[in-house]
mmCIF file of C-alpha atoms in Angstrom:
data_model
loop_
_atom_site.group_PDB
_atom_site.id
_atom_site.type_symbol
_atom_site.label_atom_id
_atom_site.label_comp_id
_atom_site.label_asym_id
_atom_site.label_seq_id
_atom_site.Cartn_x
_atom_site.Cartn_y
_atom_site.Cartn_z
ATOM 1 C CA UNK A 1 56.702 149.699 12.822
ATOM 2 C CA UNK A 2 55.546 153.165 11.825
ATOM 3 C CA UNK A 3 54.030 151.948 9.162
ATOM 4 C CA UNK A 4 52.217 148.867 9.377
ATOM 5 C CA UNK A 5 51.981 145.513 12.576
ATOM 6 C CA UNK A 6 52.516 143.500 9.519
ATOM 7 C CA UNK A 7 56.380 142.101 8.544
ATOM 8 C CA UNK A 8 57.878 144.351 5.744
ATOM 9 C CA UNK A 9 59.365 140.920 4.322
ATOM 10 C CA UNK A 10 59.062 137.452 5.502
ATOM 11 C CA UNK A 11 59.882 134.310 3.806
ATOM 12 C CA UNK A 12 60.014 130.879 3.563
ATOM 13 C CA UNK A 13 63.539 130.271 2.956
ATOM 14 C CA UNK A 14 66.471 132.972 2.964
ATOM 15 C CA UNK A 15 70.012 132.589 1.289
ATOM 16 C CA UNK A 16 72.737 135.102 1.741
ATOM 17 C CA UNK A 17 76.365 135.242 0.515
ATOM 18 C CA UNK A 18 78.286 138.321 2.058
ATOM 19 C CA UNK A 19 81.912 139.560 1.247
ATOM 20 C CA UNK A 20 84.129 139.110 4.074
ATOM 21 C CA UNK A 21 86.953 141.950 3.870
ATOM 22 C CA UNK A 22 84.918 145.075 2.858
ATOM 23 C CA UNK A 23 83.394 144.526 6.520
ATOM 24 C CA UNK A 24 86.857 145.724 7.762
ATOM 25 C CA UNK A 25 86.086 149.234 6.235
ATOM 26 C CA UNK A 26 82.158 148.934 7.075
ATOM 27 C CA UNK A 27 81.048 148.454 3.710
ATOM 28 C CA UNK A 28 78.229 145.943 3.252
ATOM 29 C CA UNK A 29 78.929 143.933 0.098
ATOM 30 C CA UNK A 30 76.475 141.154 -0.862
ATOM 31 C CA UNK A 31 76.885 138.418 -3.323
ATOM 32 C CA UNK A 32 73.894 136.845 -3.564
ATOM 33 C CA UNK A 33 70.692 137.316 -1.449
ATOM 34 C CA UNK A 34 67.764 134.642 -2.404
ATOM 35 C CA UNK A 35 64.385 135.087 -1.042
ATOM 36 C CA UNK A 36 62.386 131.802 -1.458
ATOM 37 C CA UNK A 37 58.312 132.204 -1.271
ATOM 38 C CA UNK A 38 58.346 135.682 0.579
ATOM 39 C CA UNK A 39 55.821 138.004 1.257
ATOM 40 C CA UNK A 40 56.313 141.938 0.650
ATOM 41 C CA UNK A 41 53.628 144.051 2.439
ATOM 42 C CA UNK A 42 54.956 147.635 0.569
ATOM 43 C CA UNK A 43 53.061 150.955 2.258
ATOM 44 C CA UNK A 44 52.328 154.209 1.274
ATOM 45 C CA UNK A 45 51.253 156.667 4.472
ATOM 46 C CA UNK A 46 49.658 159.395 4.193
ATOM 47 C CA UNK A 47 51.631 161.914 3.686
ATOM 48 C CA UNK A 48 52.989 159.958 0.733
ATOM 49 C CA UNK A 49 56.366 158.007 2.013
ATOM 50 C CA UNK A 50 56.552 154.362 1.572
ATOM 51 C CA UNK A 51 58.270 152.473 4.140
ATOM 52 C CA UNK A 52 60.962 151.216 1.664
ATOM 53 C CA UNK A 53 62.144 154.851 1.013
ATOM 54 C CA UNK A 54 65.061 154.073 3.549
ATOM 55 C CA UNK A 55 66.498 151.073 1.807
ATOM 56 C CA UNK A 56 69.991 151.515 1.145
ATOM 57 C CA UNK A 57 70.317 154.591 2.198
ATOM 58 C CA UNK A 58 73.305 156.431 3.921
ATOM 59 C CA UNK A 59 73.537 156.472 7.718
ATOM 60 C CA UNK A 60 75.478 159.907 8.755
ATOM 61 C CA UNK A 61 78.523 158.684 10.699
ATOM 62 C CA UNK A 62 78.288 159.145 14.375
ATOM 63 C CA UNK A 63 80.943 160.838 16.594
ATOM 64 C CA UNK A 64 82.082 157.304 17.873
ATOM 65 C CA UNK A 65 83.123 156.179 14.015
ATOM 66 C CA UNK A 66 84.988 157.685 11.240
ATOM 67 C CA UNK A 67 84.284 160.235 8.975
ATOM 68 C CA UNK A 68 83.498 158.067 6.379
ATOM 69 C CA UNK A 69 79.430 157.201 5.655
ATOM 70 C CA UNK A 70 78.344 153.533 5.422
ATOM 71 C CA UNK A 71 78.201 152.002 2.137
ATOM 72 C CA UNK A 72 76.000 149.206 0.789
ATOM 73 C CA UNK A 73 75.866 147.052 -2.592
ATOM 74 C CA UNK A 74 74.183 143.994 -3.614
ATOM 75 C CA UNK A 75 75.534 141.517 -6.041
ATOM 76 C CA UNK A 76 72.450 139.718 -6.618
ATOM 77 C CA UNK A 77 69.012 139.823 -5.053
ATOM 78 C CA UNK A 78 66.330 136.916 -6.120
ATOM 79 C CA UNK A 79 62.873 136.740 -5.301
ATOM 80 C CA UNK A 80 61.445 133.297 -6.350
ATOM 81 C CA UNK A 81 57.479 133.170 -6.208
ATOM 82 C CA UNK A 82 57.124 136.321 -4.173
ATOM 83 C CA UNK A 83 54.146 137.905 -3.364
ATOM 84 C CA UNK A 84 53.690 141.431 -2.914
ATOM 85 C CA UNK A 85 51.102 143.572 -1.068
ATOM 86 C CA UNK A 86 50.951 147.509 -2.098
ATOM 87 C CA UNK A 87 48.760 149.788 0.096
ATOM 88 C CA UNK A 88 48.715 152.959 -1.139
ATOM 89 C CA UNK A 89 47.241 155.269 1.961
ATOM 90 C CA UNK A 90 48.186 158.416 0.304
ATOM 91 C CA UNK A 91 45.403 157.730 -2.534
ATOM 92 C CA UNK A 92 43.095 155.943 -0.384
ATOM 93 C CA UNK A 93 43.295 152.736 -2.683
ATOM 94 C CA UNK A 94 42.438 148.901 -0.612
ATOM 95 C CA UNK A 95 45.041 146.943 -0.588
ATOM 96 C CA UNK A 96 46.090 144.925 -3.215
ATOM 97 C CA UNK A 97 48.623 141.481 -3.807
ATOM 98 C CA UNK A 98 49.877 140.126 -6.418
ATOM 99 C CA UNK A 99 51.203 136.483 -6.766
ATOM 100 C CA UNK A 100 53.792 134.219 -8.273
ATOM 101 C CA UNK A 101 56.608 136.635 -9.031
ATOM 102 C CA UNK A 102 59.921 136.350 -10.353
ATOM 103 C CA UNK A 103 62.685 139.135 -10.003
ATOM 104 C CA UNK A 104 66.336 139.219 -10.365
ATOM 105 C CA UNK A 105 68.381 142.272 -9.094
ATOM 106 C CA UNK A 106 72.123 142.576 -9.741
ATOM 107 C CA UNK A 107 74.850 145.271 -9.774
ATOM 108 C CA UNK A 108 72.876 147.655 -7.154
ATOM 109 C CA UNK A 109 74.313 150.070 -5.218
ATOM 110 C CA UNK A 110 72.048 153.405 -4.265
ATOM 111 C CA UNK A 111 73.989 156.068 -6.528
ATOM 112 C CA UNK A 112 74.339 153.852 -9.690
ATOM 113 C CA UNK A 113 71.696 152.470 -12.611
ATOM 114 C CA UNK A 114 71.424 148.499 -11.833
ATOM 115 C CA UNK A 115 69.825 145.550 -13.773
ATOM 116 C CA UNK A 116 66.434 143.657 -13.482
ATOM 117 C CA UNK A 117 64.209 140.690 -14.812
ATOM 118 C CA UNK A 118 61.056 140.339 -13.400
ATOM 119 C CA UNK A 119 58.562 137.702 -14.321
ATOM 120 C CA UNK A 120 54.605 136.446 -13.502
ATOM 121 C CA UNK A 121 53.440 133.530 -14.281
ATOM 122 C CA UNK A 122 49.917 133.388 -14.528
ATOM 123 C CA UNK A 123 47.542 130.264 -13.533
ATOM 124 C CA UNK A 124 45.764 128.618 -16.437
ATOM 125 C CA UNK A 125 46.185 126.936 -19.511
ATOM 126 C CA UNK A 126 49.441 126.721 -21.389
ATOM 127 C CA UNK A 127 52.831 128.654 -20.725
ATOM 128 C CA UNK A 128 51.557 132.046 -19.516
ATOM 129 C CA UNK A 129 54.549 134.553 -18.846
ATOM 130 C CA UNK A 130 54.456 138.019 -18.766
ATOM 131 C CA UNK A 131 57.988 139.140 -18.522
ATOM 132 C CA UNK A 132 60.285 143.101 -17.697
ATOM 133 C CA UNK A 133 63.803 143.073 -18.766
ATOM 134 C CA UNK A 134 65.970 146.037 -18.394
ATOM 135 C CA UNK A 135 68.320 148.416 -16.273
ATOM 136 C CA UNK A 136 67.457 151.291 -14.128
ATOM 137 C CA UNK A 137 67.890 153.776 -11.723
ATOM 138 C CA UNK A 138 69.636 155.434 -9.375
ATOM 139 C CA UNK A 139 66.588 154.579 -7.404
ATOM 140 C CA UNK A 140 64.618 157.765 -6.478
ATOM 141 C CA UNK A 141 63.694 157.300 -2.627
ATOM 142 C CA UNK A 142 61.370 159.913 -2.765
ATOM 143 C CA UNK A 143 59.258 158.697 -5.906
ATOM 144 C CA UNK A 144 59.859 155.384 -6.773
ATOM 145 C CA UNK A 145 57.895 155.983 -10.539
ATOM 146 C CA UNK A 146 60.553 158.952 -11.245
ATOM 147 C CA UNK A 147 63.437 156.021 -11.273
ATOM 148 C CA UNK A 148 64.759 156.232 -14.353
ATOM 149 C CA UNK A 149 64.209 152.869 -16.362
ATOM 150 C CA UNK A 150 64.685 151.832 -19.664
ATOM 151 C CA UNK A 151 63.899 148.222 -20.691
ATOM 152 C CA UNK A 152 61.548 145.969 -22.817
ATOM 153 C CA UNK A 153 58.112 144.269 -21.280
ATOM 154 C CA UNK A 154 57.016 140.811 -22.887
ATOM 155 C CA UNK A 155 53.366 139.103 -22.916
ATOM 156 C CA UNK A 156 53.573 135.742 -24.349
ATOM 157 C CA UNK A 157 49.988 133.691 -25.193
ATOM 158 C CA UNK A 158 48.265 135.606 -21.480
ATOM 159 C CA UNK A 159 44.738 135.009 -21.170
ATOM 160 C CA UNK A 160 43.009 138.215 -20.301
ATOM 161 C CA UNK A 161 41.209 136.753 -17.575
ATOM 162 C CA UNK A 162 44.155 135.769 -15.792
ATOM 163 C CA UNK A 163 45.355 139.335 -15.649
ATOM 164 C CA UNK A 164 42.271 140.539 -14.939
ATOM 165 C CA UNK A 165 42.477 138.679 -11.957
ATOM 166 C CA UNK A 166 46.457 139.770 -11.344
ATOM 167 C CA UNK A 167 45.947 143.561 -11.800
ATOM 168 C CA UNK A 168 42.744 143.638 -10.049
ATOM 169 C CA UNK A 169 41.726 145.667 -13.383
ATOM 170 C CA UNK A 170 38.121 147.211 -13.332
ATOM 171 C CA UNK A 171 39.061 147.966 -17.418
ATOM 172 C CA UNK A 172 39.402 144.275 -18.365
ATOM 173 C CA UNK A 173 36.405 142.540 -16.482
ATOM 174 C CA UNK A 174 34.502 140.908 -18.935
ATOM 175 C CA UNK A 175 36.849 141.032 -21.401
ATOM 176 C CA UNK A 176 38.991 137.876 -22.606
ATOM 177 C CA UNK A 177 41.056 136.853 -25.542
ATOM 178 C CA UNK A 178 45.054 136.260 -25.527
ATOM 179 C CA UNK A 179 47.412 138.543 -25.336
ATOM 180 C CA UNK A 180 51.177 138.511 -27.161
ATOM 181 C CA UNK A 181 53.098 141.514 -27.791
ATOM 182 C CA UNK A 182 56.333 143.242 -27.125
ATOM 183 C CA UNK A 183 56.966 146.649 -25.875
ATOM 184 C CA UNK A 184 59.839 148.924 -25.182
ATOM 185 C CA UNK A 185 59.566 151.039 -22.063
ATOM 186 C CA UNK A 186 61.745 153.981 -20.822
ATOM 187 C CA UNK A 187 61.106 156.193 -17.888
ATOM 188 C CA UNK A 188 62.662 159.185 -17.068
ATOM 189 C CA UNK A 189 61.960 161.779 -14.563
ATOM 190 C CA UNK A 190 58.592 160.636 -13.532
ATOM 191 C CA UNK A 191 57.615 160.760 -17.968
ATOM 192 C CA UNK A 192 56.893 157.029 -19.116
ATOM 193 C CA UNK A 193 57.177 156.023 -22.818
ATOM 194 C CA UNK A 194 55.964 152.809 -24.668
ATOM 195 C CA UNK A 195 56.139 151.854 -27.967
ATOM 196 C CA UNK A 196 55.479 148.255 -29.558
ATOM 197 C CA UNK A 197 52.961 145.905 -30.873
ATOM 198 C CA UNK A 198 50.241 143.458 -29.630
ATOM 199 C CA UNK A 199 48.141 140.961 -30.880
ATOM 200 C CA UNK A 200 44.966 139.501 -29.274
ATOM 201 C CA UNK A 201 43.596 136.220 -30.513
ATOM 202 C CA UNK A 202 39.787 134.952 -30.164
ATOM 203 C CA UNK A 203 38.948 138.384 -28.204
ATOM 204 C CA UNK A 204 35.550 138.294 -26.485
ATOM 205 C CA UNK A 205 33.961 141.462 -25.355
ATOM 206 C CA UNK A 206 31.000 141.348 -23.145
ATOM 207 C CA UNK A 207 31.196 137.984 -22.920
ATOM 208 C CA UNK A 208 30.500 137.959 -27.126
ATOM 209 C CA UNK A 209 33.148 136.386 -29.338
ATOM 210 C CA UNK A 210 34.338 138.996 -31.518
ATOM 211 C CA UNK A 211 35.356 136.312 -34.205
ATOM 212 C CA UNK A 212 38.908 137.648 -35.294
ATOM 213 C CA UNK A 213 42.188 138.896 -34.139
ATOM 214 C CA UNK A 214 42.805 142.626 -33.009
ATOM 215 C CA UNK A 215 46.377 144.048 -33.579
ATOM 216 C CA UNK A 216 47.894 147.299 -31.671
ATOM 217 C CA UNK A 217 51.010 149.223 -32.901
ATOM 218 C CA UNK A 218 51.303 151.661 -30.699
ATOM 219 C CA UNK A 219 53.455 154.389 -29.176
ATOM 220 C CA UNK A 220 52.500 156.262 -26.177
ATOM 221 C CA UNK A 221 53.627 158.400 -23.319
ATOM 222 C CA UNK A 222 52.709 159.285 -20.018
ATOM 223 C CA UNK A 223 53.215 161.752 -17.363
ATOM 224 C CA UNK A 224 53.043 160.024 -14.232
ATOM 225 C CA UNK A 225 52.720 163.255 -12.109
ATOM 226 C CA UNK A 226 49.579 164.388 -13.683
ATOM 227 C CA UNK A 227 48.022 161.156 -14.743
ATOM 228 C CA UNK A 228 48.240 162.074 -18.466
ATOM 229 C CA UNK A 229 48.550 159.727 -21.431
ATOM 230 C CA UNK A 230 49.501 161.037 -24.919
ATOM 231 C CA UNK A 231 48.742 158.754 -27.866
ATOM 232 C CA UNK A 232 51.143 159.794 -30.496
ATOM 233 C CA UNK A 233 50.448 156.807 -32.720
ATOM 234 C CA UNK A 234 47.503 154.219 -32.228
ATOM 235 C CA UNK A 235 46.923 152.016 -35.573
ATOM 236 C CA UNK A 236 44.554 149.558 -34.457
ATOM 237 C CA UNK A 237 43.468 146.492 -36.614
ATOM 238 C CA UNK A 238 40.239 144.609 -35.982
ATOM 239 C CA UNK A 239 40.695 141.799 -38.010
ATOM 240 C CA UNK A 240 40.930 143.505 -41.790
ATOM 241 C CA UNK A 241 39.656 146.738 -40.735
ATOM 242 C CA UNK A 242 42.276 149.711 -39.624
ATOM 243 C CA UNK A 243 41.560 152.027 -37.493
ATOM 244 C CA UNK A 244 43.954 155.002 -35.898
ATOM 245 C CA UNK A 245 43.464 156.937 -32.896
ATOM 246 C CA UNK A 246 45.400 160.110 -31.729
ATOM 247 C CA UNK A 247 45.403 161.792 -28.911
ATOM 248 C CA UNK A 248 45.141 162.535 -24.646
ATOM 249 C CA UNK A 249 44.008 160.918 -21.991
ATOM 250 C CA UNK A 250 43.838 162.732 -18.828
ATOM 251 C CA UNK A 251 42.611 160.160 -16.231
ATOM 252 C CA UNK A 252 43.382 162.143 -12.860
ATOM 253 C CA UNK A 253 39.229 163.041 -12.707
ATOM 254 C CA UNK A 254 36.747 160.567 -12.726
ATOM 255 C CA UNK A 255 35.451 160.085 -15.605
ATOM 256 C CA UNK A 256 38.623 159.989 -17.212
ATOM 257 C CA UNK A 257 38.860 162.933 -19.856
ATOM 258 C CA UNK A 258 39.341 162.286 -23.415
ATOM 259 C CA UNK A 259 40.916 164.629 -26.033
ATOM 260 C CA UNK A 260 41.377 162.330 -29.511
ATOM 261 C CA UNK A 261 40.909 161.524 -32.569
ATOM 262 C CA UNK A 262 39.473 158.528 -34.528
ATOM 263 C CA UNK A 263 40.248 157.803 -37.923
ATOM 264 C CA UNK A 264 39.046 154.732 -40.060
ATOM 265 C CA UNK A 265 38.457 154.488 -43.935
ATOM 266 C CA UNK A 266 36.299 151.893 -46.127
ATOM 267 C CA UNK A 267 34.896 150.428 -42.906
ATOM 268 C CA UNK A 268 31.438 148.306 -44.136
ATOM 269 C CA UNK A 269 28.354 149.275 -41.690
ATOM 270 C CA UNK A 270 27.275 146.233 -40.714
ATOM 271 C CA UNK A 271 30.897 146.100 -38.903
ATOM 272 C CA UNK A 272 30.310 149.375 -37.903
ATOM 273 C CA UNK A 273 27.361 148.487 -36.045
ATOM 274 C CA UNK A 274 28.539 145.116 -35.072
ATOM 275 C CA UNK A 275 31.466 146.790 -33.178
#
């Protein structure tokens, strides 16, 4: 209630399967938990604690109970076209929601690495799915982005628009094309790498049809603590023409500051200035 008049979770349609006998020794033990529709209003105060830093955590044993602290595990959590709502008072960002996701939990206990999937599936035309695979943790209560993670993230035939509209992304509005790729991800202690490729077909920028494919092969890291993104390898392909960028990006000011370097060869001018 301290952090918000608003539900942290409420849903539709809740399904829970609990262990009987590890109740005897007051351990909670959950088979399967299934959320159905629910809505997830996650808050960040001010001084930077969300309100789900608690979850799972051990309660100290009072002087009426044993010795022993409680303990709780979940065989399997699903959330099936969740919505979430992330308001970030720390940063001063509005709030923001995103729709239609997908996530499977299982294995998690708050002391040991556990698996996910997590899926969106965008509105619009065809089979748009953009899909996280992978374990993680223990999960880091006091900075959720320092859980370690390591795992592989999916885009198959997304339409720019659509996660324009999804991310809330100032960096993608007028900009449209679709996106396939895949990428593998690892976190650890608050340092975020990425390394994969991605295609874009019948890009538009500015609302003008670029008139061939761009491919990324990329690998790049990032320091989540200082906002910092390294660019160890960027070879970019706008349709025949390569192109390879190197690099920082240090995007805690505004503007975002740029430290890199562009490379391209045999690149005709009239492409030059077209681009």
């Amino acid at each position: 209630p301290k952090f918000s008049s608003e539900p942290f979770i409420q849903t539709q349609l809740l399904s829970v399967s609990v262990k009987l006998l590890p109740l005897l020794s007051k351990s909670v033990e959950v088979d399967s938990l299934s959320l159905e529709r629910p809505n997830v209003n996650l808050i960040r105060n001010a001084q930077g604690v969300w309100n789900f830093a608690s979850l799972g955590q051990t309660a100290p044993a009072s002087s009426s109970s044993s010795s022993s602290q409680q303990g709780f595990s979940l065989g399997e959590l699903a959330i099936n076209d969740g919505q979430v709502a992330i308001t970030d008072l720390k940063d001063k960002r509005p709030k923001t929601v995103y729709d239609h996701i997908d996530i499977k939990l299982s294995d998690f206990a708050p002391t040991t690495p556990f698996n996910i999937e997590a899926s969106v599936h965008l509105p619009g035309s065809g089979n748009q799915e953009v899909g996280l695979k992978g374990k993680g943790g223990p999960l880091s209560h006091e900075s959720p982005a320092a859980t370690p993670f390591k795992g592989s993230l999916d885009l198959k035939n997304v339409e720019i628009a659509g996660l324009q509209k999804f991310l809330q992304s100032p960096a993608l509005v007028k900009t449209d094309g679709i996106i396939s790729g895949h990428t593998d991800i690892a976190n650890e202690s608050g340092k975020m790498s990425a390394s994969g490729q991605m295609t874009v077909d019948k890009p538009k920028l500015h609302g003008i049809e670029v008139g061939y494919p761009i491919n990324a092969d990329y690998n790049v890291s990032e320091d989540l603590t200082n906002d910092q993104l390294r660019i160890d390898k960027g070879a970019i392909k706008l349709g025949q023409t390569p192109i390879s960028v190197t690099g920082t990006v240090n995007h805690k000011p505004t503007p975002a500051q740029l430290d890199v370097v562009l490379k391209a060869d045999n690149v005709a001018i009239a492409e030059i200035a077209r681009l």
